[in-house]
């Protein structure tokens, strides 16, 4: 059964964006979408392999949304991420004052594939940093896992 909810539509935008990397090999199988009051502000994918280790999907989306709004403060925005944000991305989400992060697969899922992830879950970062960012995990998990499984067979993939 396919979920038809606004959150699902926004996550699927992130998934569709991440799929572009399966064709181009310009980054990992990660996508993000930032929304404010039902309006999409940014949809981005990971572009680390274009020679910038900070270009995770969430960072790229935060940069694009901030440019669009003309402000670093993304209060009231929600970010949808195909995979749990790494510590760098969670910190950026916190600093940008996003209201909530909704993600599909976990850090453990991508570590199992060989990505060089720090194994610090978003909920632990939230607690340690006393962050107000809401965290919702396992959203459309199977669709996000399919993205990772498709990555496993991608000829142009490169782990980092």
Short mmCIF file of C-alpha atoms in Angstrom, two decimals:
data_model
loop_
_atom_site.label_atom_id
_atom_site.label_comp_id
_atom_site.label_asym_id
_atom_site.label_seq_id
_atom_site.Cartn_x
_atom_site.Cartn_y
_atom_site.Cartn_z
CA UNK A 1 0.00 0.00 0.00
CA UNK A 2 1.44 3.34 -1.04
CA UNK A 3 1.19 6.09 1.59
CA UNK A 4 -0.49 9.25 0.28
CA UNK A 5 0.29 11.93 2.80
CA UNK A 6 2.04 15.27 2.29
CA UNK A 7 5.03 13.99 4.27
CA UNK A 8 5.27 11.03 1.91
CA UNK A 9 5.23 13.33 -1.13
CA UNK A 10 8.09 15.38 0.28
CA UNK A 11 10.16 12.31 1.17
CA UNK A 12 9.59 10.94 -2.33
CA UNK A 13 11.00 14.18 -3.75
CA UNK A 14 14.16 13.52 -1.73
CA UNK A 15 14.26 9.91 -2.93
CA UNK A 16 13.81 10.95 -6.56
CA UNK A 17 16.61 13.49 -6.22
CA UNK A 18 18.93 10.90 -4.63
CA UNK A 19 18.25 8.51 -7.51
CA UNK A 20 20.01 10.94 -9.85
CA UNK A 21 23.27 9.90 -8.21
CA UNK A 22 22.63 6.30 -9.23
CA UNK A 23 22.98 7.48 -12.83
CA UNK A 24 25.74 10.08 -12.46
CA UNK A 25 27.87 8.76 -9.60
CA UNK A 26 28.39 12.35 -8.34
CA UNK A 27 27.54 11.47 -4.75
CA UNK A 28 26.02 8.86 -2.52
CA UNK A 29 22.43 7.61 -2.45
CA UNK A 30 21.20 10.44 -0.27
CA UNK A 31 18.56 13.11 -0.85
CA UNK A 32 16.86 15.83 1.17
CA UNK A 33 13.88 18.15 0.84
CA UNK A 34 13.08 21.23 2.95
CA UNK A 35 9.49 22.38 3.30
CA UNK A 36 7.84 25.30 5.06
CA UNK A 37 4.07 25.41 5.50
CA UNK A 38 3.59 22.91 2.68
CA UNK A 39 5.83 24.80 0.26
CA UNK A 40 8.99 23.14 -1.03
CA UNK A 41 11.98 25.43 -0.54
CA UNK A 42 14.76 23.09 -1.63
CA UNK A 43 15.41 19.60 -2.94
CA UNK A 44 19.01 18.44 -2.99
CA UNK A 45 21.21 15.39 -3.21
CA UNK A 46 24.63 14.47 -1.95
CA UNK A 47 27.44 15.88 -4.13
CA UNK A 48 30.47 14.94 -2.02
CA UNK A 49 32.24 13.36 -4.98
CA UNK A 50 32.43 16.74 -6.69
CA UNK A 51 35.34 17.33 -4.29
CA UNK A 52 33.67 18.78 -1.19
CA UNK A 53 33.21 16.52 1.83
CA UNK A 54 30.62 18.90 3.31
CA UNK A 55 28.19 18.59 0.41
CA UNK A 56 25.82 16.13 2.03
CA UNK A 57 22.22 16.29 0.84
CA UNK A 58 21.03 18.02 4.02
CA UNK A 59 23.76 20.68 3.86
CA UNK A 60 23.04 21.34 0.18
CA UNK A 61 19.32 21.65 0.97
CA UNK A 62 19.95 24.01 3.90
CA UNK A 63 22.15 26.21 1.70
CA UNK A 64 19.52 26.32 -1.04
CA UNK A 65 16.62 27.02 1.35
CA UNK A 66 18.62 29.75 3.11
CA UNK A 67 19.40 31.40 -0.24
CA UNK A 68 15.76 31.21 -1.21
CA UNK A 69 14.57 32.80 2.05
CA UNK A 70 17.52 35.18 2.32
CA UNK A 71 18.18 34.06 5.89
CA UNK A 72 20.06 31.36 7.79
CA UNK A 73 17.07 30.96 10.12
CA UNK A 74 14.85 28.18 8.81
CA UNK A 75 12.49 28.17 11.80
CA UNK A 76 9.24 26.41 11.02
CA UNK A 77 10.82 24.30 8.27
CA UNK A 78 10.91 20.52 8.10
CA UNK A 79 13.69 18.57 6.40
CA UNK A 80 13.05 15.17 4.89
CA UNK A 81 16.18 13.06 4.50
CA UNK A 82 16.45 9.64 2.93
CA UNK A 83 18.94 8.63 5.63
CA UNK A 84 19.47 9.70 9.23
CA UNK A 85 21.59 12.86 9.35
CA UNK A 86 25.23 12.45 10.29
CA UNK A 87 26.58 14.58 13.17
CA UNK A 88 27.65 17.37 10.78
CA UNK A 89 24.21 17.52 9.18
CA UNK A 90 22.34 17.28 12.47
CA UNK A 91 24.40 20.18 13.81
CA UNK A 92 23.60 22.24 10.70
CA UNK A 93 19.89 21.36 11.06
CA UNK A 94 20.05 22.52 14.69
CA UNK A 95 21.92 25.74 13.86
CA UNK A 96 19.51 26.53 11.03
CA UNK A 97 16.70 26.14 13.58
CA UNK A 98 14.71 23.65 11.55
CA UNK A 99 11.61 22.45 13.36
CA UNK A 100 11.92 18.76 12.52
CA UNK A 101 13.95 16.16 10.66
CA UNK A 102 12.12 13.19 9.16
CA UNK A 103 14.30 10.39 7.81
CA UNK A 104 14.03 6.92 6.29
CA UNK A 105 17.06 4.69 6.82
CA UNK A 106 19.56 4.79 9.68
CA UNK A 107 23.25 5.57 9.98
CA UNK A 108 23.74 1.85 10.67
CA UNK A 109 22.18 1.02 7.28
CA UNK A 110 24.79 3.08 5.42
CA UNK A 111 27.69 2.05 7.66
CA UNK A 112 26.82 -1.55 6.75
CA UNK A 113 27.39 -0.59 3.10
CA UNK A 114 30.87 0.75 3.83
CA UNK A 115 30.25 4.49 4.16
CA UNK A 116 32.56 6.17 6.67
CA UNK A 117 29.86 7.32 9.09
CA UNK A 118 30.26 8.34 12.71
CA UNK A 119 27.93 6.09 14.62
CA UNK A 120 26.14 8.77 16.64
CA UNK A 121 22.36 8.61 16.18
CA UNK A 122 20.33 11.79 15.73
CA UNK A 123 18.38 11.18 18.94
CA UNK A 124 21.62 10.96 20.91
CA UNK A 125 22.86 14.22 19.32
CA UNK A 126 19.52 15.85 20.12
CA UNK A 127 19.76 14.78 23.75
CA UNK A 128 23.46 15.63 24.16
CA UNK A 129 23.02 19.05 22.59
CA UNK A 130 19.65 19.80 24.20
CA UNK A 131 18.31 20.54 20.72
CA UNK A 132 14.70 21.48 20.04
CA UNK A 133 14.72 19.79 16.62
CA UNK A 134 12.02 17.13 16.38
CA UNK A 135 13.21 13.75 15.11
CA UNK A 136 11.06 11.18 13.29
CA UNK A 137 12.76 8.01 12.10
CA UNK A 138 11.91 5.11 9.80
CA UNK A 139 9.61 7.20 7.61
CA UNK A 140 9.02 5.39 4.29
CA UNK A 141 11.86 3.17 5.44
CA UNK A 142 11.28 0.48 2.82
CA UNK A 143 11.33 2.99 -0.05
CA UNK A 144 14.54 4.50 1.32
CA UNK A 145 16.05 1.01 1.79
CA UNK A 146 15.24 0.26 -1.85
CA UNK A 147 17.30 3.30 -2.79
CA UNK A 148 20.24 1.86 -0.83
CA UNK A 149 19.75 -1.58 -2.37
CA UNK A 150 19.76 -0.03 -5.85
CA UNK A 151 22.97 1.78 -4.89
CA UNK A 152 24.52 -1.57 -3.99
CA UNK A 153 24.31 -2.59 -7.66
CA UNK A 154 25.25 0.79 -9.13
CA UNK A 155 28.26 0.61 -11.44
CA UNK A 156 29.32 4.22 -10.85
CA UNK A 157 29.22 4.11 -7.04
CA UNK A 158 32.16 5.23 -4.94
CA UNK A 159 32.24 4.91 -1.16
CA UNK A 160 33.59 7.72 0.98
#
